[in-house]
Coordinates of C-alpha atoms in Angstrom, one line a residue:
M1 CA 0.0 -0.4 0.2
S2 CA 3.3 2.4 0.8
Q3 CA 3.5 2.4 -3.2
R4 CA 0.2 3.6 -3.9
S5 CA -0.8 7.3 -3.6
C6 CA -4.0 8.5 -2.1
L7 CA -5.8 11.3 -1.3
S8 CA -8.6 11.7 1.6
I9 CA -11.5 14.2 1.0
I10 CA -12.9 15.0 4.3
L11 CA -16.4 16.4 4.1
A12 CA -16.4 19.3 6.8
A13 CA -18.9 21.7 5.3
G14 CA -21.8 21.2 7.4
E15 CA -23.7 23.5 9.8
G16 CA -24.4 21.4 12.4
T17 CA -27.7 23.1 13.5
R18 CA -28.7 20.1 15.5
M19 CA -25.6 21.1 17.9
K20 CA -27.1 24.1 18.6
S21 CA -23.9 25.8 18.9
A22 CA -21.9 29.2 16.7
L23 CA -18.8 26.6 16.8
P24 CA -18.6 24.6 13.2
K25 CA -20.1 21.3 14.0
V26 CA -16.7 19.1 13.1
L27 CA -14.7 21.8 15.4
H28 CA -16.1 20.4 18.4
K29 CA -14.0 18.0 20.4
I30 CA -13.5 14.5 21.5
A31 CA -10.5 13.6 23.9
G32 CA -9.3 17.3 23.2
L33 CA -9.2 17.6 19.4
P34 CA -11.8 18.5 17.1
M35 CA -13.5 15.5 15.7
V36 CA -12.3 16.5 12.0
A37 CA -9.1 15.7 13.4
H38 CA -9.5 12.6 14.3
V39 CA -10.4 11.7 10.8
V40 CA -7.3 13.5 9.6
K41 CA -5.3 11.3 11.7
A42 CA -7.6 8.3 10.8
A43 CA -6.6 8.9 6.8
E44 CA -2.9 9.7 7.6
A45 CA -2.5 6.5 9.4
A46 CA -4.0 4.7 6.9
G47 CA -1.6 5.9 4.0
A48 CA -3.6 9.0 2.7
G49 CA -0.8 11.2 2.5
D50 CA -2.5 14.2 0.8
Q51 CA -5.8 15.5 2.6
A52 CA -8.3 17.7 1.2
L53 CA -10.9 19.6 3.1
V54 CA -14.1 20.6 1.9
I55 CA -15.7 23.5 4.1
G56 CA -18.4 25.7 3.8
H57 CA -20.0 27.1 7.2
G58 CA -17.4 28.9 9.4
A59 CA -15.0 28.5 6.7
E60 CA -12.2 30.8 8.1
E61 CA -12.4 29.4 11.5
M62 CA -12.0 26.0 10.1
R63 CA -9.1 26.9 8.2
K64 CA -7.2 28.6 11.2
A65 CA -7.8 25.3 13.2
A66 CA -6.8 23.1 10.2
A67 CA -3.7 25.1 10.4
K68 CA -2.8 23.3 13.4
F69 CA -3.9 19.7 13.5
A70 CA -3.5 19.5 9.4
P71 CA -1.1 22.2 8.2
N72 CA -0.4 20.6 4.9
A73 CA -3.9 19.9 4.2
E74 CA -5.7 21.9 1.0
T75 CA -9.0 23.9 1.7
F76 CA -11.5 24.1 -0.7
V77 CA -14.9 26.0 -0.1
Q78 CA -18.4 24.2 -1.1
E79 CA -20.4 27.5 -1.9
K80 CA -23.6 25.9 -2.3
R81 CA -24.7 22.5 -0.5
L82 CA -26.1 20.4 -2.9
G83 CA -25.2 16.8 -1.6
T84 CA -22.2 14.6 -0.9
A85 CA -21.2 14.1 -4.2
H86 CA -21.3 18.0 -5.0
A87 CA -19.1 18.4 -2.1
V88 CA -16.5 15.9 -3.2
L89 CA -16.4 17.9 -6.4
A90 CA -15.5 20.7 -4.8
A91 CA -11.9 18.8 -4.7
R92 CA -11.9 18.5 -8.1
E93 CA -8.6 20.0 -8.6
A94 CA -6.7 17.6 -6.1
I95 CA -8.4 14.6 -7.5
S96 CA -7.4 15.7 -10.8
R97 CA -4.1 15.2 -10.1
G98 CA -4.1 11.6 -10.5
Y99 CA -3.8 9.5 -7.5
D100 CA -4.0 6.1 -7.3
D101 CA -6.7 5.9 -4.5
V102 CA -9.3 8.5 -3.2
L103 CA -10.8 8.1 0.5
A104 CA -14.1 10.1 0.4
M105 CA -14.8 10.9 4.2
F106 CA -16.9 12.7 6.5
G107 CA -15.6 15.3 9.3
D108 CA -18.1 14.0 11.8
T109 CA -17.1 10.7 11.8
P110 CA -14.4 10.6 14.2
L111 CA -14.2 6.6 15.3
I112 CA -13.3 5.6 11.9
D113 CA -10.4 2.9 12.4
P114 CA -7.2 3.6 10.1
G115 CA -7.8 -0.7 9.5
A116 CA -11.3 0.0 7.9
L117 CA -10.0 2.1 5.4
T118 CA -6.7 0.1 4.7
V119 CA -9.0 -2.9 4.0
A120 CA -11.0 -0.6 1.6
R121 CA -8.0 0.7 -0.2
L122 CA -6.7 -3.1 -0.5
K123 CA -9.7 -3.6 -2.4
L124 CA -9.0 -1.0 -5.0
A125 CA -5.2 -2.5 -5.3
E126 CA -7.0 -5.6 -6.4
G127 CA -9.1 -4.2 -9.2
A128 CA -12.1 -2.6 -7.5
A129 CA -13.0 0.8 -8.7
V130 CA -15.3 1.3 -5.8
A131 CA -15.3 0.1 -2.1
V132 CA -17.9 1.2 0.6
I133 CA -17.3 0.7 3.8
G134 CA -20.3 -0.8 5.7
F135 CA -21.8 -2.4 8.7
R136 CA -24.0 -4.9 10.4
T137 CA -26.9 -4.1 13.0
P138 CA -29.6 -6.1 14.2
N139 CA -31.8 -2.9 14.1
P140 CA -31.2 -1.5 10.2
T141 CA -34.2 0.7 10.6
G142 CA -33.2 4.3 9.2
Y143 CA -29.9 3.2 7.3
G144 CA -29.5 2.9 3.7
R145 CA -29.1 -0.9 2.9
L146 CA -26.2 -2.3 0.7
I147 CA -27.8 -4.3 -1.9
E148 CA -25.0 -7.0 -3.3
K149 CA -25.2 -9.6 -6.0
G150 CA -22.7 -12.7 -6.6
G151 CA -20.2 -10.9 -3.9
K152 CA -20.6 -7.5 -5.8
L153 CA -21.9 -4.3 -4.7
V154 CA -24.8 -3.2 -7.2
A155 CA -26.6 -0.4 -5.0
I156 CA -26.8 1.3 -2.1
R157 CA -30.9 1.9 -1.1
E158 CA -32.4 4.2 1.4
E159 CA -34.7 2.6 3.4
K160 CA -37.8 4.6 1.8
D161 CA -37.0 3.1 -1.7
C162 CA -36.2 -0.3 -0.5
S163 CA -38.5 -3.2 -0.7
E164 CA -39.8 -5.4 2.2
E165 CA -37.3 -7.8 1.2
E166 CA -34.4 -5.4 0.9
K167 CA -35.5 -3.8 4.3
K168 CA -34.3 -7.1 6.1
I169 CA -30.8 -6.7 5.4
A170 CA -28.6 -5.8 8.0
F171 CA -25.8 -4.9 6.0
C172 CA -26.1 -0.8 5.7
N173 CA -24.1 1.9 4.3
G174 CA -21.5 3.3 6.5
G175 CA -21.0 6.4 4.0
L176 CA -17.4 6.2 3.5
M177 CA -15.9 4.8 0.7
A178 CA -12.9 4.5 -1.4
V179 CA -12.6 5.4 -4.8
A180 CA -9.9 4.3 -7.7
G181 CA -8.2 7.8 -8.4
S182 CA -8.3 6.6 -12.9
Q183 CA -12.5 6.5 -12.2
A184 CA -13.2 9.0 -9.5
L185 CA -14.0 12.3 -11.7
K186 CA -15.7 9.9 -14.5
L187 CA -18.1 8.8 -11.7
L188 CA -18.6 11.4 -9.8
D189 CA -19.4 13.9 -13.2
A190 CA -22.0 11.0 -14.1
V191 CA -24.1 11.6 -10.7
G192 CA -27.2 13.2 -11.3
N193 CA -29.8 15.1 -9.2
K194 CA -32.9 13.6 -10.3
N195 CA -34.5 12.9 -7.0
A196 CA -37.0 14.3 -4.1
K197 CA -34.2 16.9 -2.7
G198 CA -32.6 17.6 -6.1
E199 CA -29.2 16.9 -4.7
Y200 CA -26.1 15.1 -6.2
Y201 CA -25.6 12.1 -3.6
L202 CA -22.2 10.3 -3.5
T203 CA -23.7 6.8 -3.0
D204 CA -25.1 7.0 -6.9
I205 CA -21.5 6.3 -8.3
V206 CA -22.2 3.0 -6.9
E207 CA -25.0 2.0 -9.5
I208 CA -22.9 4.1 -12.1
A209 CA -19.9 2.0 -11.8
S210 CA -22.1 -1.3 -11.9
R211 CA -23.6 -0.4 -14.6
Q212 CA -20.2 0.7 -16.5
G213 CA -19.3 -3.0 -15.9
L214 CA -16.9 -1.7 -12.8
D215 CA -16.2 -4.1 -9.7
V216 CA -17.8 -2.4 -7.2
V217 CA -17.4 -3.8 -3.6
A218 CA -18.4 -3.5 0.1
T219 CA -16.1 -4.2 3.1
E220 CA -17.3 -4.6 6.6
A221 CA -16.4 -2.5 9.7
S222 CA -18.1 -2.1 13.3
F223 CA -20.9 0.2 13.6
E224 CA -18.4 2.5 15.5
N225 CA -16.6 3.2 12.7
A226 CA -19.6 5.1 11.0
L227 CA -21.1 6.9 13.8
G228 CA -22.0 10.0 13.0
I229 CA -22.2 13.3 15.2
N230 CA -25.4 15.2 14.8
N231 CA -26.1 16.8 18.3
R232 CA -24.4 16.8 21.9
A233 CA -26.0 13.5 23.0
E234 CA -24.0 11.4 20.1
L235 CA -21.0 13.6 20.7
A236 CA -21.0 12.4 24.2
Q237 CA -21.8 9.0 23.0
A238 CA -18.7 9.1 20.6
E239 CA -16.5 10.9 23.8
G240 CA -17.8 7.5 25.8
I241 CA -16.5 4.8 22.9
W242 CA -13.1 6.8 22.6
Q243 CA -12.3 7.0 26.1
A244 CA -13.4 3.0 26.4
R245 CA -10.9 2.1 23.5
R246 CA -8.2 3.9 25.0
R247 CA -8.5 2.6 29.0
H248 CA -8.4 -0.8 27.2
E249 CA -5.6 0.0 25.5
A250 CA -3.6 1.5 28.3
M251 CA -4.3 -1.3 30.4
L252 CA -3.1 -4.3 27.7
S253 CA 0.2 -1.8 27.7
G254 CA 1.0 -2.4 31.1
V255 CA -0.8 0.6 33.2
T256 CA -3.1 -0.5 36.3
L257 CA -6.5 1.5 36.3
I258 CA -8.2 0.8 39.2
A259 CA -11.8 2.1 38.0
P260 CA -11.2 2.4 34.5
E261 CA -14.8 4.2 33.5
T262 CA -13.4 7.1 36.0
V263 CA -10.4 7.9 33.7
F264 CA -10.4 10.2 31.0
F265 CA -7.4 10.4 28.8
S266 CA -6.8 13.2 25.9
H267 CA -6.0 12.3 22.4
D268 CA -1.9 12.6 23.3
T269 CA -1.9 11.2 26.5
E270 CA 1.4 9.2 26.9
I271 CA 1.7 6.8 30.1
G272 CA 4.4 4.3 30.7
A273 CA 4.0 0.9 31.8
D274 CA 3.8 -0.1 36.1
T275 CA 2.0 3.2 36.4
I276 CA -0.7 3.0 38.6
V277 CA -3.9 5.3 38.0
E278 CA -6.4 5.6 41.1
P279 CA -10.0 6.7 40.2
D280 CA -11.3 9.9 39.0
V281 CA -8.4 11.3 37.4
W282 CA -8.3 13.5 34.1
F283 CA -5.6 13.7 31.6
G284 CA -5.6 17.0 29.8
P285 CA -3.8 17.6 26.5
G286 CA 0.2 17.5 26.5
V287 CA 0.4 14.6 29.7
K288 CA 3.4 12.3 29.5
I289 CA 4.0 9.9 32.2
A290 CA 6.7 7.7 32.9
G291 CA 6.6 4.3 33.8
G292 CA 6.2 3.4 37.3
A293 CA 4.4 6.6 38.4
K294 CA 1.4 6.6 41.2
I295 CA -1.3 9.1 40.4
H296 CA -3.7 9.4 43.4
A297 CA -7.6 10.3 42.9
F298 CA -9.2 13.1 41.8
S299 CA -6.2 14.2 40.2
H300 CA -6.2 16.9 37.2
I301 CA -3.2 17.2 34.9
E302 CA -2.6 18.9 31.5
G303 CA 0.0 19.7 29.6
A304 CA 2.8 18.4 32.4
T305 CA 5.5 15.5 32.3
V306 CA 5.9 13.3 34.9
A307 CA 9.1 11.2 35.5
G308 CA 9.5 7.7 36.8
N309 CA 8.6 6.5 40.1
C310 CA 6.8 10.1 41.1
D311 CA 3.9 10.3 43.2
V312 CA 0.9 12.5 42.2
G313 CA -2.2 13.9 44.5
P314 CA -4.6 12.5 45.4
F315 CA -6.4 15.8 44.7
A316 CA -3.2 17.4 42.7
R317 CA -3.4 19.6 40.0
L318 CA -0.6 19.8 37.6
R319 CA -0.9 22.8 35.2
P320 CA 0.9 23.3 31.6
G321 CA 4.5 23.0 32.5
A322 CA 5.1 21.2 35.2
D323 CA 8.1 18.9 35.2
L324 CA 8.6 16.3 37.8
R325 CA 11.6 14.6 37.5
E326 CA 12.4 10.9 39.0
K327 CA 10.7 10.0 42.3
A328 CA 9.4 13.7 43.1
K329 CA 6.2 13.9 45.2
V330 CA 3.2 16.3 44.8
G331 CA 0.7 15.5 47.5
N332 CA -2.7 16.3 47.9
F333 CA -4.3 20.2 47.5
C334 CA -1.1 21.2 45.6
E335 CA -0.8 23.0 42.7
V336 CA 2.0 23.4 40.2
K337 CA 2.1 25.5 37.2
Q338 CA 5.4 26.1 35.0
A339 CA 8.1 24.8 37.1
V340 CA 10.3 21.9 37.6
I341 CA 10.4 19.8 40.5
E342 CA 13.7 18.1 40.9
E343 CA 14.6 14.7 41.8
G344 CA 12.9 13.4 45.2
A345 CA 11.8 16.6 45.9
K346 CA 8.8 16.9 47.8
V347 CA 5.9 19.1 47.6
N348 CA 3.7 17.8 50.1
H349 CA 0.6 19.4 50.6
L350 CA -1.7 22.8 50.5
T351 CA 0.7 24.4 48.3
Y352 CA 0.9 26.4 45.2
I353 CA 4.2 26.4 43.2
G354 CA 4.4 28.9 40.0
D355 CA 7.1 29.8 37.5
A356 CA 10.1 27.9 39.7
R357 CA 12.4 25.2 40.1
V358 CA 12.1 23.1 43.3
G359 CA 15.8 21.6 43.6
A360 CA 16.7 18.0 44.3
G361 CA 15.8 16.5 47.5
A362 CA 13.8 20.0 48.3
N363 CA 11.1 19.6 51.0
I364 CA 8.0 22.4 50.4
G365 CA 6.3 22.8 53.9
A366 CA 2.3 23.1 53.5
G367 CA 0.8 25.7 52.8
T368 CA 3.9 27.3 51.0
I369 CA 3.2 29.7 48.3
T370 CA 5.2 30.9 45.5
C371 CA 4.0 34.8 45.1
N372 CA 5.0 34.7 41.0
Y373 CA 2.5 37.2 39.7
D374 CA 2.3 41.1 40.4
G375 CA -0.5 41.8 38.6
Y376 CA 1.5 42.6 35.4
S377 CA 4.1 40.1 35.4
K378 CA 5.4 36.8 36.2
F379 CA 8.6 36.5 38.5
F380 CA 10.8 32.9 38.6
T381 CA 11.3 31.6 42.3
D382 CA 14.5 29.4 42.5
I383 CA 14.7 26.9 45.1
G384 CA 18.3 25.1 45.9
E385 CA 18.8 21.3 46.3
G386 CA 18.2 20.3 50.0
A387 CA 16.4 23.2 50.7
F388 CA 13.5 23.4 53.4
I389 CA 10.9 25.8 53.0
G390 CA 8.6 25.4 56.5
S391 CA 4.9 25.5 56.6
N392 CA 3.0 28.5 55.7
S393 CA 5.7 30.8 53.9
S394 CA 5.3 32.9 51.2
L395 CA 8.1 33.1 48.5
V396 CA 8.3 36.5 46.8
A397 CA 9.6 36.2 43.5
P398 CA 11.7 37.3 42.2
I399 CA 13.9 35.2 44.7
T400 CA 16.7 32.3 45.0
I401 CA 16.8 30.4 48.1
G402 CA 20.2 28.6 48.1
K403 CA 21.2 25.1 48.4
G404 CA 20.3 23.8 51.6
G405 CA 18.7 27.0 52.7
Y406 CA 16.3 27.0 55.6
I407 CA 13.1 29.1 55.8
A408 CA 11.3 29.1 59.2
S409 CA 7.5 28.6 59.4
G410 CA 5.5 31.4 58.4
S411 CA 8.1 33.7 56.9
V412 CA 7.3 36.2 54.2
I413 CA 10.7 36.1 52.1
T414 CA 11.2 38.9 50.2
E415 CA 15.2 38.9 49.6
S416 CA 17.2 36.2 48.3
V417 CA 18.9 33.5 50.9
P418 CA 22.4 32.2 50.6
D419 CA 23.4 28.5 50.7
D420 CA 22.8 27.0 54.2
A421 CA 21.2 30.2 55.7
L422 CA 18.4 30.1 57.9
A423 CA 15.8 33.2 57.4
F424 CA 12.8 34.6 59.1
G425 CA 10.7 37.0 57.9
R426 CA 7.7 37.4 60.5
A427 CA 6.8 39.9 63.4
R428 CA 8.3 39.0 66.6
Q429 CA 5.4 37.4 68.9
K430 CA 4.1 39.2 71.7
T431 CA 2.4 37.7 74.5
I432 CA -0.2 39.9 77.3
P433 CA -0.9 38.0 80.2
G434 CA -4.9 38.1 81.0
K435 CA -5.6 40.1 77.8
G436 CA -7.5 37.4 76.0
K437 CA -10.2 37.2 78.8
E438 CA -10.6 41.3 78.7
L439 CA -10.8 41.2 75.0
R440 CA -13.5 38.2 75.4
E441 CA -15.9 40.0 77.9
R442 CA -15.7 43.2 76.1
F443 CA -16.7 41.9 72.1
A444 CA -19.7 39.6 74.4
S445 CA -20.9 42.9 75.8
A446 CA -21.4 44.8 72.9
A447 CA -22.5 42.0 70.9
A448 CA -25.5 41.8 73.5
A449 CA -25.7 45.8 73.6
K450 CA -26.5 45.1 69.7
K451 CA -29.3 42.9 70.3
K452 CA -31.2 45.4 73.1

């Protein structure tokens, strides 16, 4: 297959009115990635080196988004929505370049498996002019039926046009197909619009090709491959299917998920073998977890790197730029952002570390805060190797705590601390005997007077 050139034409011009959103339908996300980007990735994995995106509604927004997930894709605008064959022909310029295979795909079918596309391409390599991807279901009501004779596909019949016998067919049209590049334009140009809606249907090329004596075949994939997204409920259904697939893959690769159904991955989550993930953990985009880490319950991780044998959570939040080195610990109710926590360092509880470096083996006490923002700019805090930061300390950046530095609990530190130095930054305590009782009596008297 690697020797055959392939163009994938991805139809993404629909308005998606049932999504009830100003955002173009295909830009709604599954696992943190626009659904059309999932389709692009599947096409690439199936060997489609070139992509053509057919866009319409929200064209400029689509172009901006495509620049991120498909920077090399060409975009073609379907000015009028006159059917699926008309949409594919919007990419006529690309088709005319003479590819071996052309894949016609839909931007709202994000669960398509690259393997299903590869099987369809193999049929073209074996001589078929058209290969349609279908699925079987015990309840085919509402789907177009794939009509086969002698092992060949002769027609795709919409249910309203089916005979009673044809309605019993459980092999249904998945919408996606592969077309031999040498036949694509000839078949598409032969599609007419003599139907109730006056539209040009891509499915008509099946009968056209059959009448011309060309081989047309159907391949079978699971229903999930053809699942189209039209509303938020179906979007959530697709998210659930994607997550179930990814959890299964993670566990087979050596990751322990104690309660798999409560863990949510992003499209690009990387997680190593022998990592243990407790219940209710959310991985946002850009997360890399090395082997042997332990992610405790109710943690939220995004844009972060976690090295081997680290310990995170419970109730930890790692924000973009968090970089935990080997055997580092970020404990309960801690937040780390744009900061390196070096080997063996501990940020145990109730702490915020932002725009900082915590040196190897350092210990950060409960309630410590790096004061990194003055309302206008961010500033850096550098905490040296083996430093000890006492509980309830505020480190006002920019500041450096030297190697082995010791910060007394309850301090507000505004000046850098040399290596191995002890720093206090708090007012001297004063104790007045009996004053507590006097204050209570005074306050109680005042409160009673207000009630009268």
